[in-house]
CSV table of C-alpha atoms and ligand atoms in Angstrom, one decimal:
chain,number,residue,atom,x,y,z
V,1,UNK,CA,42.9,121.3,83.0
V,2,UNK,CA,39.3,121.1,83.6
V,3,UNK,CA,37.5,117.4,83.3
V,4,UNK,CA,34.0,116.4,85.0
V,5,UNK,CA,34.8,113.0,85.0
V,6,UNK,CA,37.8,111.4,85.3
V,7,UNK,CA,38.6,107.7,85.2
V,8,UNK,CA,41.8,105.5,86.2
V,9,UNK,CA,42.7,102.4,85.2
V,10,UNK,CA,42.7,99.5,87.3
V,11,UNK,CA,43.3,96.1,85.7
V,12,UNK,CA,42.5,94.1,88.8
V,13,UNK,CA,39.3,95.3,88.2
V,14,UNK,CA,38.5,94.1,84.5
V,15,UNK,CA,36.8,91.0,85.6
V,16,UNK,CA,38.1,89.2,82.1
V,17,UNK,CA,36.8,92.0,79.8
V,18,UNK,CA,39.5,94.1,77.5
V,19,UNK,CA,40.9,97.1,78.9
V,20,UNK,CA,39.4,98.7,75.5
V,21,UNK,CA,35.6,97.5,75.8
V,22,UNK,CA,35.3,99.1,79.9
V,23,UNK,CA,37.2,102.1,78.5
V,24,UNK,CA,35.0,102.8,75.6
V,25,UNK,CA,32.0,102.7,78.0
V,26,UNK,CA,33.6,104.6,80.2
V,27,UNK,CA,34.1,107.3,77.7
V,28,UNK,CA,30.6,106.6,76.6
V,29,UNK,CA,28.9,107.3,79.8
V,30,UNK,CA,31.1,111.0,80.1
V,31,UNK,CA,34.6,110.1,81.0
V,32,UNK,CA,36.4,113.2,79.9
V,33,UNK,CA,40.1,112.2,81.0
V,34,UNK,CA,41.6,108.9,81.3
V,35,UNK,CA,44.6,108.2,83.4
V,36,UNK,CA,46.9,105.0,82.5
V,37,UNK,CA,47.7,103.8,85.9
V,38,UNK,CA,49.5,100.4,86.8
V,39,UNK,CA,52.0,100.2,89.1
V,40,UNK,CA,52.9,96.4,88.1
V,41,UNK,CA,52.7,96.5,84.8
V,42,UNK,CA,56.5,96.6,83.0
V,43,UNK,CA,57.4,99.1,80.7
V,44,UNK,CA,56.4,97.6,77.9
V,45,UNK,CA,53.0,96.8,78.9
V,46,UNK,CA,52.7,100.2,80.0
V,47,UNK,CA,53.4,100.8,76.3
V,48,UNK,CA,51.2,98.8,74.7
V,49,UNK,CA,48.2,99.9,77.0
V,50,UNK,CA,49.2,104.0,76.5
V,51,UNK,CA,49.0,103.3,73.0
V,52,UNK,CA,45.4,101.2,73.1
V,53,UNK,CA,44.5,104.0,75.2
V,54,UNK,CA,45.8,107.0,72.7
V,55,UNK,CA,44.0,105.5,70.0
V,56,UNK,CA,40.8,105.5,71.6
V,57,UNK,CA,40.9,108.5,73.6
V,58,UNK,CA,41.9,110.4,70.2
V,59,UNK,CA,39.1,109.6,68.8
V,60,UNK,CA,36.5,110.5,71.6
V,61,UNK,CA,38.5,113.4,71.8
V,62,UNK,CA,39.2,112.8,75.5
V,63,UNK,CA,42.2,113.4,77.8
V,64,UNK,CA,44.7,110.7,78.3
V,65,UNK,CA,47.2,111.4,81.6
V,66,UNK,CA,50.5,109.0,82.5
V,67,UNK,CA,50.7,108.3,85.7
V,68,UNK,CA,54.2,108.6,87.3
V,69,UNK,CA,56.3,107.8,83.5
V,70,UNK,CA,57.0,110.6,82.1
V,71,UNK,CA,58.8,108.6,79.3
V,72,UNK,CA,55.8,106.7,78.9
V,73,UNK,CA,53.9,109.7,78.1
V,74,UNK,CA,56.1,111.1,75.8
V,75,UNK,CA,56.5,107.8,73.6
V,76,UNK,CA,52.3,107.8,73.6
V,77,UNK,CA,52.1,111.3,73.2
V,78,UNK,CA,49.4,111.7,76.0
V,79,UNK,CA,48.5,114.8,77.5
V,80,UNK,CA,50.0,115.1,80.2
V,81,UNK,CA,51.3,113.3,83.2
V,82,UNK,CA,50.2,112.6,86.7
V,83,UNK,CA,53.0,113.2,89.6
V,84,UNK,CA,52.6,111.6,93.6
V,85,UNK,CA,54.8,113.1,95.8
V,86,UNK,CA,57.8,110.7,95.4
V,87,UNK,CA,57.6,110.8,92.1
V,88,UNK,CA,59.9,113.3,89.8
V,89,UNK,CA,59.4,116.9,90.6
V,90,UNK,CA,57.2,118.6,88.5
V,91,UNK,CA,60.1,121.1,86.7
V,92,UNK,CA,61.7,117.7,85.8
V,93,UNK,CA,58.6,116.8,84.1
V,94,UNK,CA,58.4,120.0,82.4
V,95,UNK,CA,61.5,119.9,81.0
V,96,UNK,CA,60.6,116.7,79.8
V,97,UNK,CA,57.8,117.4,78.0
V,98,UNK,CA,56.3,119.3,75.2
V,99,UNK,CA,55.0,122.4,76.0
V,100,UNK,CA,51.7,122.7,76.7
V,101,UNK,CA,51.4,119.3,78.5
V,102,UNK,CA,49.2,118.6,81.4
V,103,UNK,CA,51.0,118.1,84.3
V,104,UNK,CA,49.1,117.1,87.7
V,105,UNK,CA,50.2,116.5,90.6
V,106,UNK,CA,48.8,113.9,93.9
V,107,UNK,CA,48.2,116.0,97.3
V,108,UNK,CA,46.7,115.0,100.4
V,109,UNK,CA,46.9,118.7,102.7
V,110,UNK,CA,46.7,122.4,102.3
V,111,UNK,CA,50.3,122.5,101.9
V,112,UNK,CA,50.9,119.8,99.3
V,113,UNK,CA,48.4,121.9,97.3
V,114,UNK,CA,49.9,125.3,98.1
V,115,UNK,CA,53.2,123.7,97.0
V,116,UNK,CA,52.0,122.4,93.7
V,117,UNK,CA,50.2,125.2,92.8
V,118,UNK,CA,53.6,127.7,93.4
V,119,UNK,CA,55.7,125.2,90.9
V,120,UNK,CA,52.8,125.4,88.2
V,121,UNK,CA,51.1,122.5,88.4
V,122,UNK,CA,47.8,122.1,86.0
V,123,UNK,CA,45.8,120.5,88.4
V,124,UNK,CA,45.9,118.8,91.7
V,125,UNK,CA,44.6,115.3,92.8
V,126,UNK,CA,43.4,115.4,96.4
V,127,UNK,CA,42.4,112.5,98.4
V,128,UNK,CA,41.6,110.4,99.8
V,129,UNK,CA,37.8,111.4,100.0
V,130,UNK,CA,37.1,108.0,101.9
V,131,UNK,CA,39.2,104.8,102.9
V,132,UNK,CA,40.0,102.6,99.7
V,133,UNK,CA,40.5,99.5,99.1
V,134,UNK,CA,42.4,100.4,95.8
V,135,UNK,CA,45.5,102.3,97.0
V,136,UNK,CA,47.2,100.5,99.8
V,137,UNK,CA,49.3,103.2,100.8
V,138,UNK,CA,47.2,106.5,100.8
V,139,UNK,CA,47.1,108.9,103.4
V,140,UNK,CA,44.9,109.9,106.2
V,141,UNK,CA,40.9,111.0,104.9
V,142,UNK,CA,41.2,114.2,103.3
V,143,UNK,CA,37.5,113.7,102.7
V,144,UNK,CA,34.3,116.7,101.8
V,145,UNK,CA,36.0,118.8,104.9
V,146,UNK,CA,39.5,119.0,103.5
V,147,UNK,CA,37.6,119.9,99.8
V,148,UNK,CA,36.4,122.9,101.8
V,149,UNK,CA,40.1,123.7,103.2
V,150,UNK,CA,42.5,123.3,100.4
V,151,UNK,CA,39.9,125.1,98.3
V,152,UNK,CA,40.0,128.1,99.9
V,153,UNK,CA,43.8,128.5,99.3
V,154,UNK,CA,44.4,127.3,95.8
V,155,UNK,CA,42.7,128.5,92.5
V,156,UNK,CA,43.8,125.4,90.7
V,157,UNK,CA,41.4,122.7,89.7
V,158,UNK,CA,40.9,120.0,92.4
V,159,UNK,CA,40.4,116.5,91.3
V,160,UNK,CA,38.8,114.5,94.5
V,161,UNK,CA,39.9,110.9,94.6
V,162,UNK,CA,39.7,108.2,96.6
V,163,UNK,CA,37.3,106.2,97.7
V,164,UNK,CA,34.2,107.6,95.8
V,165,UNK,CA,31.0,106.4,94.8
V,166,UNK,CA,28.4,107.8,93.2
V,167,UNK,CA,26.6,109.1,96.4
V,168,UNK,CA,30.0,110.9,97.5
V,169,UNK,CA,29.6,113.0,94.1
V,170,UNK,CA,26.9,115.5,95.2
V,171,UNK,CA,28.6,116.8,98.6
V,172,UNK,CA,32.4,116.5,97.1
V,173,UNK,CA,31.7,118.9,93.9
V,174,UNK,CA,29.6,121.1,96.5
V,175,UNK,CA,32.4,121.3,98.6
V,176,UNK,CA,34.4,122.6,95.7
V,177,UNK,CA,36.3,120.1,93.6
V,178,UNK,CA,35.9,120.4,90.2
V,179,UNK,CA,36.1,117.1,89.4
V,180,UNK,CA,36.2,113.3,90.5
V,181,UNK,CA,38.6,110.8,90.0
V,182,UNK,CA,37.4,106.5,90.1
V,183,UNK,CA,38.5,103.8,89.5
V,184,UNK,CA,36.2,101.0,91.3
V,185,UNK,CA,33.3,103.4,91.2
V,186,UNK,CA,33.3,102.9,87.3
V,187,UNK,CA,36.2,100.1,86.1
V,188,UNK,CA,34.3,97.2,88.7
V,189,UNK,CA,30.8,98.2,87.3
V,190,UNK,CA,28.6,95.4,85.7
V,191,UNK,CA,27.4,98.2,83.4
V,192,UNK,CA,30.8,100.5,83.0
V,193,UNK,CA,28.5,102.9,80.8
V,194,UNK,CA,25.8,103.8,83.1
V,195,UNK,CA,28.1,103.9,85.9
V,196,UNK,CA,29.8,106.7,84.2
V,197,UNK,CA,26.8,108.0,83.0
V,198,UNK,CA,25.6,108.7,86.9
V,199,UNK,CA,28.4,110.1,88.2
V,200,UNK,CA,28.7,112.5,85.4
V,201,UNK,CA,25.2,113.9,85.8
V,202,UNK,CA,26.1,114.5,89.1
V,203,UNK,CA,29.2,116.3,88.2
V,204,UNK,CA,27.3,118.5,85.7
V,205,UNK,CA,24.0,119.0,88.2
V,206,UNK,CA,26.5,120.3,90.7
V,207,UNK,CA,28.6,122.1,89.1
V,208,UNK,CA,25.9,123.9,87.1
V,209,UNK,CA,23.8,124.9,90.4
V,210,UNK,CA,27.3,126.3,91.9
V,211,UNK,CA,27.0,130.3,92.1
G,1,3NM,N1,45.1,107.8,94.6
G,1,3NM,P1,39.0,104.0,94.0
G,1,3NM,S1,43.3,107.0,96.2
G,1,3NM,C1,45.0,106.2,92.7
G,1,3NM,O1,44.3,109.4,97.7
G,1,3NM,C2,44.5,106.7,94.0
G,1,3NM,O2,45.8,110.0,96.3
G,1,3NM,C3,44.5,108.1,95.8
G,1,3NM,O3,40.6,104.2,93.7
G,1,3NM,C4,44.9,109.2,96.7
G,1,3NM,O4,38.3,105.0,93.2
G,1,3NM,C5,43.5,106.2,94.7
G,1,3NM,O5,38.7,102.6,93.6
G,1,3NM,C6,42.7,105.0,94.4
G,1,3NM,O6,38.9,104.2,95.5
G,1,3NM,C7,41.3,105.3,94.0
Protein backbone atom coordinates (compact mmCIF):
# COMPACT_ATOMS: atom_id res chain seq x y z
CA UNK A 1 0.00 0.00 0.00
CA UNK A 2 2.03 2.81 -1.08
CA UNK A 3 0.68 6.64 -0.36
CA UNK A 4 3.01 9.82 -0.12
CA UNK A 5 0.74 11.54 1.89
CA UNK A 6 -1.52 10.46 4.26
CA UNK A 7 -3.96 12.34 6.30
CA UNK A 8 -6.14 11.46 9.63
CA UNK A 9 -8.93 12.89 10.76
CA UNK A 10 -9.16 14.87 13.77
CA UNK A 11 -12.44 16.78 14.47
CA UNK A 12 -11.13 18.70 17.40
CA UNK A 13 -9.24 20.22 14.88
CA UNK A 14 -11.95 21.60 12.42
CA UNK A 15 -12.12 24.99 13.92
CA UNK A 16 -16.13 25.21 12.78
CA UNK A 17 -15.35 24.27 9.13
CA UNK A 18 -17.12 20.88 7.59
CA UNK A 19 -15.20 17.72 7.81
CA UNK A 20 -15.80 17.78 3.82
CA UNK A 21 -14.41 21.42 2.90
CA UNK A 22 -10.64 20.53 5.07
CA UNK A 23 -10.83 17.16 3.40
CA UNK A 24 -11.28 18.23 -0.05
CA UNK A 25 -8.26 20.54 0.46
CA UNK A 26 -6.58 18.10 1.81
CA UNK A 27 -6.95 15.93 -1.16
CA UNK A 28 -6.30 18.98 -3.22
CA UNK A 29 -2.94 19.75 -1.87
CA UNK A 30 -1.76 15.60 -2.46
CA UNK A 31 -3.49 13.68 0.21
CA UNK A 32 -3.29 10.23 -1.33
CA UNK A 33 -5.08 8.18 1.66
CA UNK A 34 -7.46 9.29 4.19
CA UNK A 35 -7.92 7.60 7.42
CA UNK A 36 -11.44 8.05 9.38
CA UNK A 37 -10.28 8.29 12.89
CA UNK A 38 -12.45 9.25 16.02
CA UNK A 39 -12.30 7.52 18.95
CA UNK A 40 -15.44 9.47 20.46
CA UNK A 41 -17.54 9.54 17.83
CA UNK A 42 -20.60 6.61 18.17
CA UNK A 43 -21.23 4.27 15.69
CA UNK A 44 -23.35 6.00 13.90
CA UNK A 45 -21.42 9.06 13.49
CA UNK A 46 -18.71 7.02 12.45
CA UNK A 47 -21.16 6.02 9.74
CA UNK A 48 -22.15 9.01 8.51
CA UNK A 49 -18.54 10.50 8.35
CA UNK A 50 -17.13 6.93 6.42
CA UNK A 51 -19.78 7.59 4.02
CA UNK A 52 -19.05 11.59 3.49
CA UNK A 53 -15.61 10.37 3.36
CA UNK A 54 -16.26 7.39 0.57
CA UNK A 55 -17.97 9.78 -1.51
CA UNK A 56 -15.33 12.14 -1.82
CA UNK A 57 -12.38 10.00 -1.69
CA UNK A 58 -14.08 8.00 -4.70
CA UNK A 59 -14.08 10.52 -6.64
CA UNK A 60 -10.46 11.92 -6.12
CA UNK A 61 -9.68 8.54 -6.49
CA UNK A 62 -7.90 8.39 -3.07
CA UNK A 63 -7.57 5.77 -0.32
CA UNK A 64 -9.94 5.76 2.47
CA UNK A 65 -8.67 3.46 5.70
CA UNK A 66 -11.03 2.72 9.09
CA UNK A 67 -9.36 3.01 11.92
CA UNK A 68 -9.97 0.25 14.53
CA UNK A 69 -13.95 -0.74 13.04
CA UNK A 70 -13.63 -3.17 10.93
CA UNK A 71 -17.55 -3.23 10.64
CA UNK A 72 -17.31 0.27 9.92
CA UNK A 73 -15.27 -0.36 6.99
CA UNK A 74 -17.10 -2.88 5.59
CA UNK A 75 -20.58 -1.00 5.72
CA UNK A 76 -18.54 2.11 3.80
CA UNK A 77 -16.75 -0.15 1.68
CA UNK A 78 -13.28 1.65 2.43
CA UNK A 79 -10.17 0.16 1.58
CA UNK A 80 -8.98 -1.08 4.16
CA UNK A 81 -8.56 -0.76 7.90
CA UNK A 82 -6.11 0.49 10.29
CA UNK A 83 -5.27 -1.92 13.45
CA UNK A 84 -3.26 -0.56 17.01
CA UNK A 85 -2.08 -3.18 18.99
CA UNK A 86 -5.15 -3.75 21.23
CA UNK A 87 -7.22 -3.69 18.57
CA UNK A 88 -8.52 -7.08 16.66
CA UNK A 89 -5.70 -9.10 15.30
CA UNK A 90 -5.10 -8.73 11.89
CA UNK A 91 -6.35 -12.53 10.71
CA UNK A 92 -9.64 -11.45 12.41
CA UNK A 93 -9.67 -8.59 10.17
CA UNK A 94 -8.89 -10.56 7.20
CA UNK A 95 -11.43 -12.78 7.60
CA UNK A 96 -13.59 -9.95 7.90
CA UNK A 97 -13.07 -8.42 4.93
CA UNK A 98 -13.10 -8.56 1.22
CA UNK A 99 -10.12 -9.74 -0.26
CA UNK A 100 -7.88 -7.47 -1.41
CA UNK A 101 -8.46 -4.95 1.46
CA UNK A 102 -5.76 -2.81 2.96
CA UNK A 103 -5.02 -3.76 6.22
CA UNK A 104 -2.37 -1.74 8.38
CA UNK A 105 -1.37 -2.08 11.33
CA UNK A 106 0.13 0.68 14.45
CA UNK A 107 3.89 -0.24 15.65
CA UNK A 108 6.10 1.53 17.79
CA UNK A 109 9.56 -1.05 17.79
CA UNK A 110 11.44 -3.43 15.64
CA UNK A 111 9.46 -6.15 16.88
CA UNK A 112 5.91 -4.73 16.53
CA UNK A 113 7.02 -4.39 12.90
CA UNK A 114 8.61 -7.76 12.54
CA UNK A 115 5.40 -9.07 13.95
CA UNK A 116 3.06 -7.41 11.59
CA UNK A 117 4.96 -7.97 8.71
CA UNK A 118 5.00 -12.10 9.51
CA UNK A 119 0.96 -12.07 9.87
CA UNK A 120 0.70 -10.01 6.36
CA UNK A 121 0.03 -6.81 7.18
CA UNK A 122 -0.04 -4.13 4.09
CA UNK A 123 1.59 -1.56 5.74
CA UNK A 124 2.81 -0.44 9.06
CA UNK A 125 2.28 2.88 10.97
CA UNK A 126 5.38 3.73 13.13
CA UNK A 127 5.53 6.38 15.58
CA UNK A 128 5.68 8.43 17.26
CA UNK A 129 8.31 10.52 15.25
CA UNK A 130 8.00 13.38 18.02
CA UNK A 131 5.84 13.97 21.19
CA UNK A 132 2.10 14.89 20.30
CA UNK A 133 -0.30 16.56 21.54
CA UNK A 134 -2.93 14.59 19.50
CA UNK A 135 -2.65 11.02 20.90
CA UNK A 136 -2.54 10.97 24.63
CA UNK A 137 -1.48 7.60 25.03
CA UNK A 138 1.43 6.95 22.49
CA UNK A 139 4.48 5.41 23.21
CA UNK A 140 8.00 6.45 23.77
CA UNK A 141 9.73 8.56 20.47
CA UNK A 142 10.37 6.21 17.83
CA UNK A 143 11.55 9.24 16.00
CA UNK A 144 14.20 9.58 12.43
CA UNK A 145 16.49 6.95 14.47
CA UNK A 146 13.97 4.23 14.93
CA UNK A 147 12.95 4.97 10.91
CA UNK A 148 16.60 3.84 10.31
CA UNK A 149 16.14 0.61 12.67
CA UNK A 150 12.83 -0.92 11.83
CA UNK A 151 13.76 -0.25 8.21
CA UNK A 152 16.37 -2.28 8.02
CA UNK A 153 14.34 -5.43 9.10
CA UNK A 154 11.01 -5.03 7.30
CA UNK A 155 10.40 -4.66 3.52
CA UNK A 156 6.85 -3.34 4.18
CA UNK A 157 5.93 0.22 3.64
CA UNK A 158 6.47 2.47 6.76
CA UNK A 159 4.05 5.17 7.40
CA UNK A 160 5.81 7.67 10.04
CA UNK A 161 3.41 9.30 12.36
CA UNK A 162 3.31 11.28 15.08
CA UNK A 163 4.14 14.44 15.84
CA UNK A 164 5.20 15.77 12.32
CA UNK A 165 5.50 18.93 10.63
CA UNK A 166 6.47 19.93 7.59
CA UNK A 167 10.22 20.41 8.56
CA UNK A 168 10.28 16.61 10.11
CA UNK A 169 9.38 15.51 6.37
CA UNK A 170 12.85 15.76 4.73
CA UNK A 171 14.95 13.71 7.41
CA UNK A 172 11.88 11.11 8.12
CA UNK A 173 11.42 9.95 4.26
CA UNK A 174 15.46 10.10 4.20
CA UNK A 175 15.53 7.84 6.96
CA UNK A 176 13.33 5.47 5.09
CA UNK A 177 9.61 5.80 5.50
CA UNK A 178 7.72 5.81 2.68
CA UNK A 179 5.27 7.86 3.78
CA UNK A 180 3.84 10.38 6.50
CA UNK A 181 0.96 10.31 8.37
CA UNK A 182 -0.79 14.10 9.98
CA UNK A 183 -3.31 15.10 11.41
CA UNK A 184 -2.40 18.70 13.07
CA UNK A 185 0.28 19.24 10.52
CA UNK A 186 -2.62 19.50 7.82
CA UNK A 187 -6.38 19.29 9.57
CA UNK A 188 -5.40 22.65 12.11
CA UNK A 189 -3.96 24.52 8.96
CA UNK A 190 -5.48 28.02 8.18
CA UNK A 191 -4.81 27.04 4.54
CA UNK A 192 -5.54 23.00 4.62
CA UNK A 193 -4.53 23.02 0.85
CA UNK A 194 -1.16 24.41 0.90
CA UNK A 195 -0.40 22.71 3.92
CA UNK A 196 -0.84 19.49 2.06
CA UNK A 197 0.60 20.86 -0.84
CA UNK A 198 4.21 21.27 1.16
CA UNK A 199 4.50 18.29 2.76
CA UNK A 200 3.76 16.46 -0.34
CA UNK A 201 6.54 18.07 -2.33
CA UNK A 202 8.68 17.04 0.27
CA UNK A 203 7.54 13.53 0.14
CA UNK A 204 8.02 13.44 -3.64
CA UNK A 205 11.60 15.54 -3.53
CA UNK A 206 12.72 12.79 -1.13
CA UNK A 207 11.60 10.02 -2.33
CA UNK A 208 12.63 10.82 -5.84
CA UNK A 209 16.44 11.72 -4.84
CA UNK A 210 16.40 8.21 -2.86
CA UNK A 211 18.94 5.70 -4.69
N1 LIG B 1 -0.90 7.59 16.22
P1 LIG B 1 -0.40 14.62 14.92
S1 LIG B 1 0.58 9.48 16.97
C1 LIG B 1 -3.04 8.70 15.55
O1 LIG B 1 2.41 7.15 17.44
C2 LIG B 1 -1.64 8.72 16.05
O2 LIG B 1 1.04 5.63 16.74
C3 LIG B 1 0.32 7.83 16.71
O3 LIG B 1 -1.33 13.36 15.27
C4 LIG B 1 1.33 6.79 17.00
O4 LIG B 1 -0.04 14.46 13.48
C5 LIG B 1 -0.96 9.88 16.42
O5 LIG B 1 -1.34 15.77 15.13
C6 LIG B 1 -1.47 11.27 16.35
O6 LIG B 1 0.75 14.60 15.86
C7 LIG B 1 -0.82 12.05 15.26
Amino acid sequence: MDSRLYVVTGDAFLKGRTLESVIRAAIKGGADCIQLREKDYTGRQLLEAGLLLRRITAEAGVRLIVNDRIDVARAVDADGVHLGQSDLPLQAAREMLAPGKIVGISTHNVQEAVEAERMGADYIGLGPMKPTATKLDTEPVVGPAGVQEVRRHVRLPIVAIGGIKAEDVAEIIQSGANSVAVVTAVIAADDVEAAAKRIRSIVDLERGARV
